[in-house]
Coordinates of C-alpha atoms and ligand atoms in Angstrom, one line a residue:
A1 CA 79.7 66.4 57.9
S2 CA 78.5 67.7 61.3
K3 CA 80.8 65.0 63.3
K4 CA 83.9 65.9 61.8
G5 CA 82.7 69.1 62.1
G6 CA 81.9 68.9 65.7
R7 CA 85.6 66.8 65.9
A8 CA 87.6 70.1 64.4
C9 CA 85.8 72.1 66.3
S10 CA 87.2 70.7 69.6
T11 CA 90.5 70.1 68.5
L12 CA 91.0 73.8 67.6
F13 CA 89.6 74.7 71.1
E14 CA 92.2 72.0 72.8
E15 CA 94.9 73.9 70.7
N16 CA 93.4 77.2 71.7
M17 CA 93.9 76.0 75.2
L18 CA 96.9 75.0 74.9
T19 CA 98.3 78.0 73.5
D20 CA 96.7 80.0 76.2
I21 CA 98.3 77.7 78.8
R22 CA 101.9 77.8 77.1
N23 CA 101.8 81.7 77.5
E24 CA 100.1 81.7 80.7
K25 CA 103.6 79.6 81.4
A26 CA 105.4 82.1 79.7
L27 CA 103.5 84.9 81.6
V28 CA 104.4 83.3 85.2
R29 CA 108.1 83.0 84.0
E30 CA 108.3 86.5 83.3
L31 CA 106.0 87.9 86.3
R32 CA 109.4 86.0 88.0
A33 CA 112.0 87.8 86.0
A34 CA 109.6 91.3 86.5
M35 CA 110.1 90.7 90.2
L36 CA 113.6 90.3 90.6
L37 CA 114.0 92.7 88.3
R38 CA 112.0 95.2 89.8
H39 CA 109.4 95.3 86.2
L40 CA 106.7 95.8 89.1
R41 CA 105.8 99.0 90.6
V42 CA 103.4 100.8 92.9
A43 CA 102.0 103.4 91.8
Y44 CA 99.7 106.1 94.4
Q45 CA 96.2 107.4 93.9
P46 CA 95.3 110.2 96.3
I47 CA 91.7 109.7 98.0
V48 CA 90.4 113.0 99.0
D49 CA 87.8 114.5 101.9
V50 CA 85.2 116.8 101.0
N51 CA 87.2 119.8 101.8
G52 CA 89.9 118.3 99.0
R53 CA 92.5 117.4 101.6
L54 CA 94.6 114.5 100.9
I55 CA 93.6 111.4 103.3
G56 CA 95.5 108.5 101.8
F57 CA 96.8 106.6 99.0
E58 CA 95.5 103.9 97.4
A59 CA 98.8 101.5 96.1
L60 CA 98.3 100.4 92.6
L61 CA 100.9 97.5 91.3
R62 CA 102.1 98.5 87.5
W63 CA 103.8 96.0 85.6
R64 CA 106.1 97.6 83.0
H65 CA 106.9 94.6 80.6
A66 CA 110.0 95.4 78.3
L67 CA 108.0 93.9 74.9
R68 CA 104.6 93.5 76.0
G69 CA 104.1 97.5 77.4
V70 CA 102.0 98.3 80.7
I71 CA 100.2 94.9 81.6
P72 CA 97.3 95.9 83.7
P73 CA 97.0 94.3 87.1
D74 CA 93.5 93.2 86.4
V75 CA 95.2 90.7 83.9
F76 CA 98.1 89.6 86.2
I77 CA 96.8 89.1 89.4
P78 CA 94.4 86.5 88.2
V79 CA 97.7 84.9 86.7
A80 CA 99.6 85.4 89.9
E81 CA 96.8 83.8 91.8
R82 CA 96.4 80.7 89.3
A83 CA 100.3 80.2 89.5
L84 CA 100.1 80.6 93.4
M85 CA 102.8 83.3 93.1
I86 CA 100.2 86.1 94.6
G87 CA 101.0 85.8 98.0
E88 CA 104.9 86.7 97.1
I89 CA 103.6 89.4 95.1
G90 CA 101.7 90.6 97.9
N91 CA 104.8 90.7 100.2
Y92 CA 106.4 92.7 97.6
V93 CA 104.1 95.1 97.2
L94 CA 103.9 95.6 100.8
R95 CA 107.5 95.4 101.3
Q96 CA 107.7 98.5 98.5
V97 CA 104.5 100.7 100.0
C98 CA 106.6 100.3 103.6
E99 CA 109.8 101.6 102.1
D100 CA 107.9 103.9 100.2
L101 CA 106.1 105.7 103.0
P102 CA 108.8 107.8 104.9
R103 CA 108.8 109.5 101.4
L104 CA 105.0 109.9 100.9
P105 CA 103.0 112.4 102.9
D106 CA 102.2 111.6 106.5
V107 CA 99.0 110.0 105.3
K108 CA 97.3 106.2 105.4
V109 CA 98.1 104.2 102.7
S110 CA 95.6 101.5 100.9
V111 CA 97.1 98.1 100.0
N112 CA 95.0 95.6 98.0
L113 CA 94.9 91.9 99.3
S114 CA 93.1 89.0 97.4
A115 CA 91.1 86.5 98.7
N116 CA 93.5 83.8 97.8
Q117 CA 96.2 85.4 99.7
I118 CA 94.3 86.3 102.8
A119 CA 93.9 82.5 103.0
M120 CA 97.3 81.9 103.4
P121 CA 98.6 80.5 107.0
A122 CA 101.4 82.6 107.1
L123 CA 99.8 85.8 106.2
Q124 CA 99.7 87.7 109.4
E125 CA 103.3 87.1 110.5
K126 CA 105.0 87.6 107.2
M127 CA 103.1 90.5 107.1
L128 CA 104.3 92.0 110.8
S129 CA 107.7 90.6 109.7
I130 CA 108.0 93.1 107.0
L131 CA 106.8 96.2 109.2
A132 CA 109.0 95.5 111.5
E133 CA 111.9 95.7 109.2
T134 CA 110.9 98.3 107.8
G135 CA 110.0 100.3 111.0
T136 CA 106.5 100.6 109.7
D137 CA 103.6 101.1 112.0
P138 CA 100.8 99.1 111.0
R139 CA 98.1 102.2 111.6
R140 CA 99.6 103.8 108.3
I141 CA 98.2 100.8 106.2
V142 CA 94.7 100.0 105.2
L143 CA 94.3 96.5 104.1
E144 CA 91.7 96.6 101.0
I145 CA 89.5 93.2 100.2
T146 CA 87.3 92.6 97.5
E147 CA 84.9 90.4 98.9
S148 CA 83.8 87.5 97.3
A149 CA 81.2 84.6 97.8
S150 CA 84.1 82.6 100.0
L151 CA 84.9 85.8 102.8
A152 CA 82.3 85.8 105.1
A153 CA 81.4 82.1 104.7
N154 CA 84.9 81.5 105.1
E155 CA 85.4 81.4 109.3
R156 CA 89.2 80.8 109.0
I157 CA 89.5 84.2 106.5
A158 CA 86.9 85.6 109.0
S159 CA 89.4 85.5 111.9
Q160 CA 92.6 85.9 109.8
I161 CA 90.8 89.0 108.7
S162 CA 90.1 90.2 112.7
A163 CA 93.3 89.7 113.8
L164 CA 95.0 91.8 110.9
Q165 CA 92.8 94.8 112.7
D166 CA 93.6 93.7 115.8
A167 CA 97.6 93.9 115.0
G168 CA 96.2 97.5 114.2
F169 CA 96.0 97.5 110.2
R170 CA 92.7 99.1 108.9
I171 CA 90.2 96.9 106.7
A172 CA 88.4 98.2 103.8
L173 CA 85.8 96.3 101.9
D174 CA 86.6 96.9 98.1
D175 CA 84.3 97.4 95.4
F176 CA 81.1 97.4 97.5
G177 CA 78.1 96.5 94.9
M178 CA 80.0 94.1 92.7
G179 CA 79.8 90.5 94.7
Y180 CA 77.6 88.5 96.9
S181 CA 75.4 89.2 99.8
E182 CA 77.3 92.2 100.5
F183 CA 75.3 92.9 103.7
N184 CA 76.1 89.8 104.7
Q185 CA 79.4 90.4 104.4
L186 CA 78.9 93.7 106.2
R187 CA 77.5 91.9 109.0
A188 CA 80.1 89.1 109.4
L189 CA 83.5 91.2 109.1
P190 CA 84.2 94.3 111.0
Y191 CA 85.1 96.8 108.6
D192 CA 86.3 99.7 108.7
V193 CA 86.3 101.3 105.5
I194 CA 83.2 100.8 102.4
K195 CA 84.6 101.8 99.0
I196 CA 81.8 101.9 96.7
D197 CA 82.4 100.3 93.4
K198 CA 82.9 103.1 90.7
S199 CA 79.8 101.1 88.7
Y200 CA 77.4 102.6 90.7
I201 CA 79.3 106.3 91.1
C202 CA 79.1 107.0 87.3
A203 CA 75.0 105.7 87.5
L204 CA 74.4 108.5 90.1
G205 CA 71.7 110.7 88.7
T206 CA 70.9 108.3 86.1
D207 CA 69.6 105.8 87.6
H208 CA 67.2 106.0 91.1
V209 CA 68.2 102.8 92.3
T210 CA 71.3 103.4 92.2
D211 CA 70.4 106.6 94.3
V212 CA 68.9 104.9 96.5
F213 CA 71.1 102.3 97.1
V214 CA 74.7 104.5 97.6
S215 CA 72.4 106.6 100.1
A216 CA 71.5 103.6 102.0
V217 CA 75.1 102.3 101.9
V218 CA 76.1 105.9 103.2
E219 CA 73.4 105.7 106.0
I220 CA 74.5 101.9 107.2
A221 CA 78.0 102.6 107.3
R222 CA 77.3 106.3 109.3
R223 CA 75.2 104.9 112.1
S224 CA 78.3 101.8 112.4
G225 CA 80.9 104.0 112.6
K226 CA 82.4 103.3 108.9
N227 CA 83.7 105.3 106.5
V228 CA 82.6 105.5 102.8
V229 CA 85.0 105.8 99.9
A230 CA 83.6 107.0 96.4
E231 CA 85.6 104.9 93.6
G232 CA 86.1 106.5 90.5
I233 CA 85.2 110.1 90.7
E234 CA 85.9 111.1 87.0
T235 CA 84.0 114.8 86.7
E236 CA 82.8 117.4 88.7
D237 CA 79.1 115.8 88.3
D238 CA 80.3 112.4 89.4
L239 CA 81.7 114.6 92.4
L240 CA 78.6 116.5 93.0
R241 CA 76.5 113.5 92.8
A242 CA 78.8 111.4 95.0
N243 CA 78.7 114.2 97.6
A244 CA 74.5 115.1 97.3
A245 CA 74.4 111.0 98.5
G246 CA 76.5 111.4 101.5
C247 CA 79.8 110.0 100.4
D248 CA 82.3 112.1 101.7
R249 CA 85.5 110.5 100.6
F250 CA 86.6 110.1 96.6
Q251 CA 89.1 108.6 95.1
G252 CA 89.1 108.9 91.3
Y253 CA 90.7 110.7 87.8
Y254 CA 88.9 113.6 88.4
F255 CA 91.5 114.2 91.5
G256 CA 94.2 112.0 90.5
K257 CA 95.5 109.1 88.4
P258 CA 97.9 106.7 89.9
V259 CA 101.5 108.0 89.4
F260 CA 104.6 106.6 90.9
L261 CA 106.7 108.2 93.9
E262 CA 108.7 110.3 92.4
S263 CA 105.9 112.3 90.7
I264 CA 104.3 112.4 94.1
A265 CA 104.9 116.5 95.8
R266 CA 105.2 116.7 98.9
E267 CA 103.9 120.1 99.4
R268 CA 100.7 119.3 96.8
L269 CA 97.9 118.0 99.5
D270 CA 95.2 120.3 98.3
Y271 CA 93.2 119.0 95.7
S272 CA 90.5 121.6 96.9
N273 CA 91.4 124.0 93.9
K274 CA 90.8 121.5 91.1
P275 CA 93.2 119.5 90.7
A276 CA 96.4 119.4 88.6
A277 CA 94.8 115.8 88.1
D278 CA 97.3 115.3 85.4
A279 CA 100.5 117.9 85.7
E280 CA 102.1 117.3 82.3
N281 CA 105.0 116.1 83.7
S282 CA 103.7 113.9 86.3
R283 CA 104.4 110.4 85.2
V284 CA 101.1 108.9 85.1
A285 CA 101.3 105.3 86.0
Ligands
C2E1 P1 90.4 98.1 92.8 O1 91.7 97.7 94.1 O2 89.8 98.6 92.9 O3 91.4 100.0 92.5 C1 90.8 100.7 91.5 C2 91.3 100.7 90.4 O4 89.7 101.8 89.5 C3 92.4 100.8 89.6 O5 92.6 100.3 88.4 C4 92.5 102.5 89.2 O6 93.6 102.7 88.5 C5 91.0 102.7 88.7 N1 90.4 103.8 88.7 C6 91.1 104.9 89.9 N2 90.2 105.9 89.6 C7 89.1 105.6 88.7 C8 88.3 106.5 87.7 O7 88.2 107.5 88.2 N3 88.1 106.0 86.6 C9 88.1 104.6 86.3 N4 87.7 104.3 84.6 N5 88.8 103.8 86.7 C10 90.0 104.6 87.8 P2 94.2 99.2 88.5 O8 95.0 100.0 88.6 O9 94.1 98.7 87.0 O10 93.7 98.0 89.2 C11 92.5 97.2 88.8 C12 92.5 96.2 89.9 O11 93.8 95.1 90.2 C13 92.3 96.5 91.5 O12 91.0 97.4 91.5 C14 93.0 95.7 92.4 O13 91.8 94.9 92.5 C15 93.7 95.2 91.5 N6 95.0 95.1 92.2 C16 95.6 96.5 91.7 N7 97.0 96.1 92.6 C17 96.8 95.0 93.3 C18 98.0 94.7 94.3 O14 98.9 94.9 94.5 N8 97.4 93.4 94.8 C19 96.4 92.5 94.4 N9 95.9 91.9 94.9 N10 95.4 93.4 93.4 C20 95.4 94.6 92.9
MG2 MG1 91.3 98.6 96.0
MG3 MG1 89.2 95.1 92.8
MG4 MG1 88.1 99.2 94.4

């Protein structure tokens, strides 16, 4: 009986897997259509300094699916990676950001790159041609890279990143604290910015090791001339604690959620006076 049960289980498992594969195939088709129909849109989240002055935005991709509602990037980016579509999506995002830049306040915009994308041989040429076509200065773009085991170890990726930096892009190490061999990563690659993951920021003040870790990262950054951004600032307490740990750049819902271009008022560059974090009428993405 147990054998039979086992077989039934594995059949069910295979059926589930088939359904998953079919779902994923459908999602990939829909993702292609969404790009064509421009149902994929970039939202912008403010990054501020200690005085609450706007110093940048992070571009975050949103998919508004006609039937499934908003599909978060944590869901469709991995699908795009598996379908080898991440290069196309990355170019789409970069182009949209470059086209939006003239209508955004005059600060840097961060764009996320996935590790698979960085491994592509023609990445730099393609990115530079998008910048040239849109008349964009690479110094306005920060490329955010999420560390992964392979990054520092892979020489081709490392030299690709240095080449992008030489071309004028700034490079940020995203989600710091969440991956493998962090400090090795820092040593191997010439990052300009370190973004401390929100899971550390929200644990500040509740866990001594976290406090020490964040202070140490800030110290390393300061001594090696890098900037540190604290991600996931949701409350005034988060802000005070991150500031006490030495962070001097902040990003999070406390200052503003990601919003579409049309909701960014040119004149509202000052977040010091407790943000209209989500003004009633702003379109939160
Ligand atoms: P990320 O690059 O670390 O982006 C920060 C994420 O934290 C965003 O989630 C943002 O909406 C969220 N966030 C910001 N402030 C707060 C806060 O105060 N509290 C909390 N709980 N969350 C906050 P989102 O937009 O869902 O994006 C998730 C991830 O998807 C990103 O993480 C990034 O790795 C990836 N992603 C987004 N857009 C793109 C893209 O255009 N290309 C690539 N390759 N990846 C992207
Ligand atoms: Mg990021
Ligand atoms: Mg990330
Ligand atoms: Mg992050």
